[in-house]
Coordinates of C-alpha atoms in Angstrom, one line a residue:
Chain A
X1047 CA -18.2 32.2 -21.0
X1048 CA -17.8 30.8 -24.5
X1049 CA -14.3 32.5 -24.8
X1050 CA -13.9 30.2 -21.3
X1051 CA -15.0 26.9 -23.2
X1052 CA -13.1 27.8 -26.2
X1053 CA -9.7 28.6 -24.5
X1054 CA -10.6 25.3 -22.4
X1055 CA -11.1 23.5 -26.0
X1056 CA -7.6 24.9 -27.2
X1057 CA -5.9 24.2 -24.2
X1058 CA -7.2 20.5 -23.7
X1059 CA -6.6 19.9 -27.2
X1060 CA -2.4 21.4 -26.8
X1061 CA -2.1 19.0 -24.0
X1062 CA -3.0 15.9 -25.4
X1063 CA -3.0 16.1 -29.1
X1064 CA 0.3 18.2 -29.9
X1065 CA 2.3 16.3 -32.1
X1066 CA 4.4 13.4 -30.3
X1067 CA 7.0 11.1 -31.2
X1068 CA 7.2 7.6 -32.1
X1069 CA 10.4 7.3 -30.5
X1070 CA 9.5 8.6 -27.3
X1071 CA 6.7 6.3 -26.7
X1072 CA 8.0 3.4 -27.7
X1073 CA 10.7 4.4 -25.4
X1074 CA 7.9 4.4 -22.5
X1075 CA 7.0 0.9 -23.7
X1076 CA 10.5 -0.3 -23.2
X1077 CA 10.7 1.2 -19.8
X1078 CA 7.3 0.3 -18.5
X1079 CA 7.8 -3.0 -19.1
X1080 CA 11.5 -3.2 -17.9
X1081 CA 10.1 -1.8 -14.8
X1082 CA 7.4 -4.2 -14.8
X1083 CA 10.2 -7.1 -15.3
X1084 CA 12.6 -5.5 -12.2
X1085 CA 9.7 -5.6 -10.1
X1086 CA 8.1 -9.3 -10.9
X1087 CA 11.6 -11.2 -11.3
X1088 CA 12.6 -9.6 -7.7
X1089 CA 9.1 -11.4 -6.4
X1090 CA 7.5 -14.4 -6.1
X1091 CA 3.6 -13.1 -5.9
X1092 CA 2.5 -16.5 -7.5
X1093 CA 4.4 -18.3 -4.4
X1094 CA 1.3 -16.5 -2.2
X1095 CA -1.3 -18.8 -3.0
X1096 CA 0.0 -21.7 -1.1
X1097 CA -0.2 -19.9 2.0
X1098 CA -1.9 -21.6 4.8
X1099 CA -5.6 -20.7 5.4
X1100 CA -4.6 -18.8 8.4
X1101 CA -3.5 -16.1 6.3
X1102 CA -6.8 -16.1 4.3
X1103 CA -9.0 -16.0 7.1
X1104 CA -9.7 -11.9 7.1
X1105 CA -9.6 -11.7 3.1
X1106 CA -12.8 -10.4 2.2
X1107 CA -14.7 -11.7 -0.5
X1108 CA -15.4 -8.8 -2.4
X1109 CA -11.5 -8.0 -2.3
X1110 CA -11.2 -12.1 -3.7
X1111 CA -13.4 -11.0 -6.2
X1112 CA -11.9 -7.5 -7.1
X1113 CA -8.4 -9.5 -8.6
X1114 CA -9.7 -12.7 -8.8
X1115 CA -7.6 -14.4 -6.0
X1116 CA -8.7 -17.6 -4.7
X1117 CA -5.9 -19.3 -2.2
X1118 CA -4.9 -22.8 -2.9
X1119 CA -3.8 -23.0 -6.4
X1120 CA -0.2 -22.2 -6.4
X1121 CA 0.7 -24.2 -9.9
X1122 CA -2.0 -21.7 -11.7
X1123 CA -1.4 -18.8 -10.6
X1124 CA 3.0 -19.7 -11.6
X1125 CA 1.6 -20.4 -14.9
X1126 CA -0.1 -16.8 -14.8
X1127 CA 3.1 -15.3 -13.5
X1128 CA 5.0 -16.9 -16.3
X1129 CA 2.6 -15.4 -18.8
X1130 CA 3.0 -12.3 -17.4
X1131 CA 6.7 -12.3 -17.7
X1132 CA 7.0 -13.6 -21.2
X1133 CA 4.2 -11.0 -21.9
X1134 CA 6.2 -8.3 -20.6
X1135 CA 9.1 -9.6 -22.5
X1136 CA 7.8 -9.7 -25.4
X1137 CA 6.3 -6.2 -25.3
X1138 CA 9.9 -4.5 -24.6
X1139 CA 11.4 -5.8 -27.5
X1140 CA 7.7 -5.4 -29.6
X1141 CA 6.0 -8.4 -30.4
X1142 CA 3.1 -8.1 -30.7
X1143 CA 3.4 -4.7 -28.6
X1144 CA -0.3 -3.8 -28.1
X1145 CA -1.3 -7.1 -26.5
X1146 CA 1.1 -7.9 -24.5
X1147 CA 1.1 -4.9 -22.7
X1148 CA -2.6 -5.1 -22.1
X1149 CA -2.2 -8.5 -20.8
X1150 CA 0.5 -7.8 -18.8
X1151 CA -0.8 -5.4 -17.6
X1152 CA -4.4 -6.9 -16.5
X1153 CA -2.0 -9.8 -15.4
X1154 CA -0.3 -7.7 -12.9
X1155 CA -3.2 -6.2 -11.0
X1156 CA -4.2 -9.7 -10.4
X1157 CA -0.7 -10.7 -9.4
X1158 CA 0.3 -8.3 -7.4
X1159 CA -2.0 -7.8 -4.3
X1160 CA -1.2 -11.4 -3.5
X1161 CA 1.9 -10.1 -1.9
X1162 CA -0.1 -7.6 0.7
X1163 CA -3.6 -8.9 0.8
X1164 CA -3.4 -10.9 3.9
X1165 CA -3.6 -7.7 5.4
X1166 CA -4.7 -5.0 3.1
X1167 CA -6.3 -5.4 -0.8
X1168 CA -3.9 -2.3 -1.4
X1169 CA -0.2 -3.1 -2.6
X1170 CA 0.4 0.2 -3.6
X1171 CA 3.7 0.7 -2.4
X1172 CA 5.1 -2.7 -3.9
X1173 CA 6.4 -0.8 -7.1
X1174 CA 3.7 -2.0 -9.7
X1175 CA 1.1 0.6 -9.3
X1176 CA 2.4 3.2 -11.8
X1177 CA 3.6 0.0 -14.1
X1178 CA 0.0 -1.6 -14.5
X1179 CA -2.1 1.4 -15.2
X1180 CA 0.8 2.4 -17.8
X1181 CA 0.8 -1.2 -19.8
X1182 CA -3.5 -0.8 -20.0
X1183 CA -2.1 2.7 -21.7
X1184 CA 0.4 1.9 -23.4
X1185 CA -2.4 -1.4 -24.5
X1186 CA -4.6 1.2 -26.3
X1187 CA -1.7 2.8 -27.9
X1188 CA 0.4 3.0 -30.5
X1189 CA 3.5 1.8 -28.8
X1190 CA 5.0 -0.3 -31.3
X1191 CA 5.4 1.9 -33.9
X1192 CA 9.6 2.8 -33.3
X1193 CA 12.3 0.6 -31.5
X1194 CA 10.3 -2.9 -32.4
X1195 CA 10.6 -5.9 -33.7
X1196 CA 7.3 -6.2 -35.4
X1197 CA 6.9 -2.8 -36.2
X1198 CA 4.4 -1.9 -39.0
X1199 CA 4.6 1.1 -41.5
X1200 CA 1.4 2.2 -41.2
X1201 CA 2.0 6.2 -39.2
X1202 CA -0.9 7.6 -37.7
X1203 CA -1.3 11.2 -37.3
X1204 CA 1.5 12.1 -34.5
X1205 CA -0.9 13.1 -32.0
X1206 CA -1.5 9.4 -31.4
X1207 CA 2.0 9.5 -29.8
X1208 CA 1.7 12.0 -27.5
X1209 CA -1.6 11.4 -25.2
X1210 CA -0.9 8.3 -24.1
X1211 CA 2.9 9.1 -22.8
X1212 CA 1.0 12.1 -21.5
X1213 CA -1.2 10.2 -19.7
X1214 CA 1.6 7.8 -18.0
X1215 CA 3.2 11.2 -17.0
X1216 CA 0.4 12.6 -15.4
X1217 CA -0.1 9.2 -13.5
X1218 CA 3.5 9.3 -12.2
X1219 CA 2.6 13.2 -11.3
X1220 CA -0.6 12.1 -9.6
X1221 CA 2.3 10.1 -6.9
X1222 CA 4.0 13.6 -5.8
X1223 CA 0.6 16.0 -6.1
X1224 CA -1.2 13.4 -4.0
X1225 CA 1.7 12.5 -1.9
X1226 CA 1.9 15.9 -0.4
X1227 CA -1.8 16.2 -0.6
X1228 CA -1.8 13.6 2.2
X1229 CA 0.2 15.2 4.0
X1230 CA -1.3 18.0 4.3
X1231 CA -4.9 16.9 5.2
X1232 CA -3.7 13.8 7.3
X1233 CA -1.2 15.8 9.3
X1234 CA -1.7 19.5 8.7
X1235 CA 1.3 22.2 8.8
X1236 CA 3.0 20.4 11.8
X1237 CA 4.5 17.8 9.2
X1238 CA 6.5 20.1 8.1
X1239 CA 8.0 20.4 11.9
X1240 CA 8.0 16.8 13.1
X1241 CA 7.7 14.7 10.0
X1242 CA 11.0 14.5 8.9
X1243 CA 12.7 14.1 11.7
X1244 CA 9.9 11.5 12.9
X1245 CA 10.2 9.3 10.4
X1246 CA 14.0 9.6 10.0
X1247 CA 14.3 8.9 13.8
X1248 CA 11.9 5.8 13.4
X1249 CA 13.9 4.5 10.1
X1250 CA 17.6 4.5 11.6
X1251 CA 16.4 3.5 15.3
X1252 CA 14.5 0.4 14.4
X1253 CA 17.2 -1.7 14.1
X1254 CA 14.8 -3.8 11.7
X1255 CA 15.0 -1.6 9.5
X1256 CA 17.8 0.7 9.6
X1257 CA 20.6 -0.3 7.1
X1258 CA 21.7 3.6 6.6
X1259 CA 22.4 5.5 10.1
X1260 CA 25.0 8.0 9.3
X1261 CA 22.9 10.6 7.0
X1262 CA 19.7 9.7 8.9
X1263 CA 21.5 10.4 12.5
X1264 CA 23.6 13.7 11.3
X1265 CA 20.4 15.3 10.1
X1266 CA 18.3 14.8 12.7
X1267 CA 21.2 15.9 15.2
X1268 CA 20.1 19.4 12.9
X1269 CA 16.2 20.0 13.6
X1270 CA 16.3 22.9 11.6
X1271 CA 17.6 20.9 8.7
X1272 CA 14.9 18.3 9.5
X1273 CA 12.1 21.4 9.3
X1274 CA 14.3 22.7 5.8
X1275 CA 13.9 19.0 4.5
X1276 CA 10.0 18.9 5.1
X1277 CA 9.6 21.7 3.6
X1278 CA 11.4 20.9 0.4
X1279 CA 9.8 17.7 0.5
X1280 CA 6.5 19.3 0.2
X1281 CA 7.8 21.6 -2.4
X1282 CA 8.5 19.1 -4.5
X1283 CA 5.1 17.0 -4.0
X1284 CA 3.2 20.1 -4.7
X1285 CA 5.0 21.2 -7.4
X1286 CA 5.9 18.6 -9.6
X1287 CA 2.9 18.6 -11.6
X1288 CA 4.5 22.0 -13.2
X1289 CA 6.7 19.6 -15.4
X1290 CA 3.8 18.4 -17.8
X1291 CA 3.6 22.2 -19.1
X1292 CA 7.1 23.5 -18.8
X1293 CA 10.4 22.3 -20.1
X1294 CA 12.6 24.3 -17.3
X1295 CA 10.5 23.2 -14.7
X1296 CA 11.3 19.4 -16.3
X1297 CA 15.1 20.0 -16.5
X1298 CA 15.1 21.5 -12.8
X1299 CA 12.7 18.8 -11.0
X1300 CA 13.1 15.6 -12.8
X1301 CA 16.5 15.3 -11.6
X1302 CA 15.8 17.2 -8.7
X1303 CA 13.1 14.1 -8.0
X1304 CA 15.6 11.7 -8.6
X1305 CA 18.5 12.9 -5.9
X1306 CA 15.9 13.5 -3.2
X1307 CA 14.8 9.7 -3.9
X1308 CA 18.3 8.9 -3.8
X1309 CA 19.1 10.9 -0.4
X1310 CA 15.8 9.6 1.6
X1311 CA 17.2 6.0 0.9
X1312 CA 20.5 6.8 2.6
X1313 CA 18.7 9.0 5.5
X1314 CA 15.1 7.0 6.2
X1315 CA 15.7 4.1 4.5
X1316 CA 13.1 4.1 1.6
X1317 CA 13.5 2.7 -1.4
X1318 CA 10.9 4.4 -3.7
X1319 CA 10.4 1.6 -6.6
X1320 CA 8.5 3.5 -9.1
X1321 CA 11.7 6.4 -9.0
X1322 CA 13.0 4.8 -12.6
X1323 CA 10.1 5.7 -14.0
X1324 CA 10.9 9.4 -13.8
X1325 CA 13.1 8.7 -17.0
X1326 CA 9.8 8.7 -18.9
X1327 CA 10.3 12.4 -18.3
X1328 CA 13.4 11.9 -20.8
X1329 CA 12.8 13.6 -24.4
X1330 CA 14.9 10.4 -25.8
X1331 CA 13.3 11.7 -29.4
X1332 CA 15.5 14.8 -29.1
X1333 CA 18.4 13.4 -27.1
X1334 CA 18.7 10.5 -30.5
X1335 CA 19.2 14.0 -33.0
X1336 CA 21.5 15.3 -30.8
X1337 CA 23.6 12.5 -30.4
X1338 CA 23.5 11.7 -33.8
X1339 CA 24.0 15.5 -34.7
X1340 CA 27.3 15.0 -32.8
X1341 CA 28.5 11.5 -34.6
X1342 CA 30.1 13.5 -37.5
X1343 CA 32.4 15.5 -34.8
X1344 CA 32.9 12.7 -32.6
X1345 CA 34.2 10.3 -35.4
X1346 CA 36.4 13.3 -37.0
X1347 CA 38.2 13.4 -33.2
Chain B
X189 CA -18.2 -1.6 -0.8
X190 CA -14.7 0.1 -1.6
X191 CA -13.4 -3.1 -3.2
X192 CA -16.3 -3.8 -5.5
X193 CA -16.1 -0.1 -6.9
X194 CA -12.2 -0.2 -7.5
X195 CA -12.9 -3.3 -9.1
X196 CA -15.5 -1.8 -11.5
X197 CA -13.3 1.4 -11.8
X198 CA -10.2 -0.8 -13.5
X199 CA -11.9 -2.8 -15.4
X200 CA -14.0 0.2 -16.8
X201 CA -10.9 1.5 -17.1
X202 CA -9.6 -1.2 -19.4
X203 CA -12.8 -1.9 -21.0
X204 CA -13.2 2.1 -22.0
X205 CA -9.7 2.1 -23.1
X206 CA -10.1 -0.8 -25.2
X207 CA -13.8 -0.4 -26.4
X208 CA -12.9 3.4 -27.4
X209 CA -8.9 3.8 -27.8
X210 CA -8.2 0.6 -29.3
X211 CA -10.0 0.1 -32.4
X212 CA -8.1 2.2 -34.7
X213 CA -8.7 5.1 -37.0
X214 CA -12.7 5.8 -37.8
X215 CA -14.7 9.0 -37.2
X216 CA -14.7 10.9 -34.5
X217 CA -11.5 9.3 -33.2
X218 CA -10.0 12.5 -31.5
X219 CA -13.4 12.7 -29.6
X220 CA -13.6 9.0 -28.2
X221 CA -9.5 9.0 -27.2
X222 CA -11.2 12.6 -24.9
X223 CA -13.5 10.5 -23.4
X224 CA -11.4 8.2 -22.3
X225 CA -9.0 11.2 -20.9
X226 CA -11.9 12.5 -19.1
X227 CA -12.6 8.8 -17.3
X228 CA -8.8 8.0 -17.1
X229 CA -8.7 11.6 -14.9
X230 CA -11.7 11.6 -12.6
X231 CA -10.9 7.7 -12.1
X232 CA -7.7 8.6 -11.0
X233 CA -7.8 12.0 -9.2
X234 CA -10.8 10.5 -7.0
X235 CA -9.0 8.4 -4.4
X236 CA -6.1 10.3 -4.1
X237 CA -8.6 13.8 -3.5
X238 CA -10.9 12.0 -1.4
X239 CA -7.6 9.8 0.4
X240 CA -9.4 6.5 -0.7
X241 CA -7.0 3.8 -1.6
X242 CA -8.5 1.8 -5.2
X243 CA -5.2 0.6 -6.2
X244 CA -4.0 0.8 -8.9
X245 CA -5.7 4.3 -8.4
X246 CA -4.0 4.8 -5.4
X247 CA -4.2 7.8 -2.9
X248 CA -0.2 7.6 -1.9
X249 CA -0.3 8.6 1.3
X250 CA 3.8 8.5 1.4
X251 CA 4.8 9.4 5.2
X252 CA 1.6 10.9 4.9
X253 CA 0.7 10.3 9.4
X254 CA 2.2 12.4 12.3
X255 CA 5.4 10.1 12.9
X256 CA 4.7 10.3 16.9
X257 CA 6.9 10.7 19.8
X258 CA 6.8 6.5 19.7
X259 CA 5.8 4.1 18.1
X260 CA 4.7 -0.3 18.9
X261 CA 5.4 -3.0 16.6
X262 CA 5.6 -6.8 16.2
X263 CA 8.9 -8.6 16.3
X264 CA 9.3 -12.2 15.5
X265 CA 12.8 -14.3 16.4
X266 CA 13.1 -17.9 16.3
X267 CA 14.1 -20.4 19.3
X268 CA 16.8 -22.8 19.2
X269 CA 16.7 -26.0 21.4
X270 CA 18.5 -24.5 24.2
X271 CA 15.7 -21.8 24.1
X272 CA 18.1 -18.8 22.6
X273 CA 16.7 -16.5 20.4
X274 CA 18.0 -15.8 17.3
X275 CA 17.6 -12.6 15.0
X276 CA 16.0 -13.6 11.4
X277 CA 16.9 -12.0 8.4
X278 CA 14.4 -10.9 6.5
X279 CA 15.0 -13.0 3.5
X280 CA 14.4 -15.9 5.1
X281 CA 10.8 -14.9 5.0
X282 CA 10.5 -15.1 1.4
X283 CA 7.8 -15.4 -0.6
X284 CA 6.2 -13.3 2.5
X285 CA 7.6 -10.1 2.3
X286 CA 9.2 -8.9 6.0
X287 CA 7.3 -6.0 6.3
X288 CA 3.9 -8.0 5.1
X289 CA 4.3 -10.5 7.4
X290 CA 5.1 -8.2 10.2
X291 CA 1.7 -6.3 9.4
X292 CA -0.3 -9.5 9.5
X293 CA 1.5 -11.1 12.6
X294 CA 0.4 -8.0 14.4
X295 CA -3.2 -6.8 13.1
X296 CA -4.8 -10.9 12.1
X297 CA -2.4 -13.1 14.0
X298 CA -4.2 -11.8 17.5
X299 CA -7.5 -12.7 16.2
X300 CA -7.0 -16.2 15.3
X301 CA -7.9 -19.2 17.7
X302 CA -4.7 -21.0 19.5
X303 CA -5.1 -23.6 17.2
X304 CA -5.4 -21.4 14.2
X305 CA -1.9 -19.5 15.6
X306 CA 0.3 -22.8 15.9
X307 CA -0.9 -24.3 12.3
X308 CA 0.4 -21.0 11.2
X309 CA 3.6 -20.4 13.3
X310 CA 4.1 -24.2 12.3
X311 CA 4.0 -23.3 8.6
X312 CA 6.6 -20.0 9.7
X313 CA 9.0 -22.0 11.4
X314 CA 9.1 -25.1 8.2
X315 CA 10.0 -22.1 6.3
X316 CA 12.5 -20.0 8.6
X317 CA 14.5 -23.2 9.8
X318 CA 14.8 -24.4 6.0
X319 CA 16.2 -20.9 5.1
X320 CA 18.6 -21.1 8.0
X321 CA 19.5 -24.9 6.8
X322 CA 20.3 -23.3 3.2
X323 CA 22.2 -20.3 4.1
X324 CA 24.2 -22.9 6.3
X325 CA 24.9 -25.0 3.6
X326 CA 25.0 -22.9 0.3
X327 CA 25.8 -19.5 1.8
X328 CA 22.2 -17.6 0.4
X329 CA 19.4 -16.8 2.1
X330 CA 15.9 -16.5 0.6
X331 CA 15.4 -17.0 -3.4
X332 CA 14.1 -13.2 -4.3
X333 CA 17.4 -12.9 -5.8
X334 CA 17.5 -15.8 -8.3
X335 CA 16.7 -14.0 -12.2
X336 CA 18.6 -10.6 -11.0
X337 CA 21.1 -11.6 -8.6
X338 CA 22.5 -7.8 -7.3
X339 CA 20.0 -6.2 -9.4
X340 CA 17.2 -7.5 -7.3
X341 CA 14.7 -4.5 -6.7
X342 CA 14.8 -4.0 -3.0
X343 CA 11.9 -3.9 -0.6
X344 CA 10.5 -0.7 0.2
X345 CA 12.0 -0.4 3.5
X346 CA 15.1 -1.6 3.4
X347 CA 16.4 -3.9 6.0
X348 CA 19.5 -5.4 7.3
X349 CA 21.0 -8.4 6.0
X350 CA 22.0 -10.2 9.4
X351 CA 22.8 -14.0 8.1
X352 CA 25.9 -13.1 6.1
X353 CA 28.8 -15.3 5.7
X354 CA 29.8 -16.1 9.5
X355 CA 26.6 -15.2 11.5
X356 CA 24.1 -17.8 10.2
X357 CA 22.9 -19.8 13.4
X358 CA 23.8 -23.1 13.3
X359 CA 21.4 -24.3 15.8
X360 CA 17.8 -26.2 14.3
X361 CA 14.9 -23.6 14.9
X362 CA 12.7 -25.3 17.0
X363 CA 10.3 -22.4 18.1
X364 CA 9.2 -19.3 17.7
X365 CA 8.0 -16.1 19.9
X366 CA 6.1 -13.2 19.0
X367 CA 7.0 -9.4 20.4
X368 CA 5.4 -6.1 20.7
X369 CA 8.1 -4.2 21.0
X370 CA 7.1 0.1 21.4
X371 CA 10.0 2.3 20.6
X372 CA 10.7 5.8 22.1
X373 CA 11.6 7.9 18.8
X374 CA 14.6 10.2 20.7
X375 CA 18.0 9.7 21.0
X376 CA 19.2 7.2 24.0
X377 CA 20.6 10.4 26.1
X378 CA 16.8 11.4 26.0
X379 CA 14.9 8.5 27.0
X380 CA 14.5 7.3 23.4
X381 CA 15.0 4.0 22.0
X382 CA 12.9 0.3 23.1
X383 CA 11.2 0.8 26.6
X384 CA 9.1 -1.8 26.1
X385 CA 8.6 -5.8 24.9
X386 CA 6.2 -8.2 25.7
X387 CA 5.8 -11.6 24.6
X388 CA 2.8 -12.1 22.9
X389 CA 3.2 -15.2 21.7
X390 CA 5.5 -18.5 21.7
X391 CA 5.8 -21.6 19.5
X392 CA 7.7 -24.8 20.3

């Protein structure tokens, strides 16, 4: 038992406080808040609080309360919006880093559920979920420490670098683990016979939705494909926390991750938002020496 | 109940980050930035173990529900003054996102008095028939696009752009009608595609 709690000690403490790199959390700062940017410049959340009171009406209070949205004051919450954006721009080119993420951050969690809380309090597929739990991180860490404008040169120990990118990353695992976890409990093994070909039959014959039909219709023309799909889709959910421990498994899934985000756009018609954040799976730290490793042989070419 | 505990669970979340993680340096430092790891985790494996949404700690139910053999739906189209109904695209929407609106239109819109329902659908059509003026006249529809022009993050699911150059009605919107509309999920051959729509609902 104490050879338990001590290998438990060891291992917690190789997780979180190996030695990390300035570079790549700064790195995660700049695309956190990029992200952040894509997402609120492609919106208008602020524009929600005009709505008429019909579309207040079955808002409960305590979800009011949870973000602090009140209807009616479209000028304030613009002004909050605003503050948000020039909070998130001044965190990715770091001023000011630190606070700026933490108040964009905060920012966003009361911005963004304007644009689903009509109907639900959860806006969780809106692209900002990831985003606003990393800024609070990225708040309580030392993010501007490389690639800023304001950067000190006071260096902590290097640990500091590395938990709270680890963190972010595990958050961003959290989306596949528990996305096939759902799966699993909500539907049971038959997803993995109907789901894919459910959904992609749902996605391309809706003709609200479908702007892709080619891929969507040839694969479900193949139901064994479909079945081959599902289950590779729930290979991947299942398995893609492996990429916090192993560097293989990061070099295989990562991109892996990315392509399959890229194919279910052309066959159902999804457009996963939070996919650019899988670059945070990037050692930009050791892709910067190699690079500049190669300079010397590029400029003698 | 659910919203006041995610409520308390972010703001523990930023209070714990901030009261522990973000004064710098000091004793004991290694042991504080554990503590908030150990909060950080169990605030943020609960929902998604238990399948409790407390955004941001979401539970990501991604095509998570048996998709079905069919499926029923709300539709909205707007009237001309002849009566002929016209597509809209789903920028014309904006700041409501199509899918958002959709979801309310057919879970709250049914529960609201008659009056309630035309103050509403009266907003709708100000804002439809003033997107279809614009894409008339300037050739865009909706604003979404205004900072990021082509780079404009998409909507989840993505949808058709039907009022490009050439097919925006010119006809003033003077109504509007709510569909349920229930989809077979099978190809045509099979029986699949819309076997059903009712009007719900109509605004002139």
């Amino acid at each position: 038992m104490r050879n338990l709690a001590v290998n438990v000690t060891r291992g917690w403490g190789r997780f979180w406080f190996s030695d990390g790199s300035a570079i790549n959390l700064a790195a995660a700062r700049i695309l956190v808040t990029g992200h952040a940017l894509w997402i609120l410049l492609s919106r208008d959340p602020a524009a929600l609080s005009g709505l008429p009171a019909e579309f207040w009406d079955f808002v409960q209070d305590t979800a009011r309360w949870r973000f602090l949205i009140f209807e009616g004051h479209p000028l304030w919450e613009h002004v909050l919006q605003t503050t948000a954006l020039v909070a998130l721009g001044a965190a990715l080119v770091g001023l000011w880093p630190r606070l700026c993420c933490l108040v964009g951050g905060v920012l966003l969690y009361h911005l963004a559920p304007f644009e689903t809380i009509m109907y639900t309090p959860s806006p969780w597929i809106k692209g900002y979920t990831v985003t606003t739990l990393a800024l609070i991180i990225l708040g309580s860490s030392r993010c501007g420490d490389a690639l800023a404008l304001g950067g000190g040169s006071e260096r902590p120990p290097a640990w500091e670098y590395r938990w709270p990118l680890t963190l972010i990353q595990v958050a961003l695992c959290q989306v596949y683990l528990f996305a096939g976890y759902a799966k699993m409990l909500r539907t049971g093994p038959t997803w993995l016979l109907e789901g894919v070909r459910g959904y992609t039959q749902h996605y391309i014959q809706n003709e609200e939705v479908a702007v892709f039909h080619a891929l969507g219709g040839w694969l479900i023309a193949h139901p064994a494909l479909c079945v081959a799909a599902g289950c590779v889709a729930l290979a991947l959910n299942l398995s893609f926390w492996t990429v916090l421990f192993s560097r293989r498994a990061r070099r295989v899934l990562v991109p892996f991750a990315i392509a399959w985000h890229i194919a279910v756009l052309f066959t159902m018609n999804f457009a996963f938002l939070e996919a650019p954040l899988l670059l945070l799976f990037v050692d930009w730290q050791s892709l910067r020496e190699r690079l500049a490793a190669r300079k010397p042989a590029l400029l003698a070419a | 109940m659910l919203n006041a505990l995610a409520g308390l669970a972010f703001a523990s979340f930023v209070a714990i980050g901030l009261i522990l993680v973000g004064r710098r340096g000091g004793h004991g430092r290694c042991g504080r930035v554990s503590q908030f790891l150990v909060f950080a985790l169990a605030v943020s494996l609960g929902p998604g173990l238990l399948q409790r949404d407390a955004w941001p700690f979401s539970s990501w139910p991604l095509a998570a529900n048996e998709a079905g053999r069919s499926v029923t739906y709300s539709t909205l189209v707007a009237l001309d003054a002849t009566g002929a109904e016209h597509a809209v695209d789903y920028r014309a929407w904006q700041p409501l996102g199509f899918d958002e609106l959709l979801s309310w239109i057919q879970l709250q819109f049914p529960k609201l008095s008659r009056a309630e329902q035309d103050h509403a659908a009266r907003y709708l059509l100000g804002l439809v028939e003033a997107a279809r003026a614009r894409a008339a006249s300037e050739r865009r529809v909706g604003y979404f696009d205004r900072f990021l022009g082509p780079l404009t993050a998409p909507n989840f699911l993505l949808h058709p752009r039907l009022w490009i150059a050439g097919a925006v009605p010119s006809s003033r919107f003077v109504g509007l009608r709510v569909y349920s509309e229930t989809l077979v999920l099978d190809n045509p051959a099979r029986g699949g595609g819309v076997v059903r729509r009712r009007l719900d609902y109509e605004y002139r």
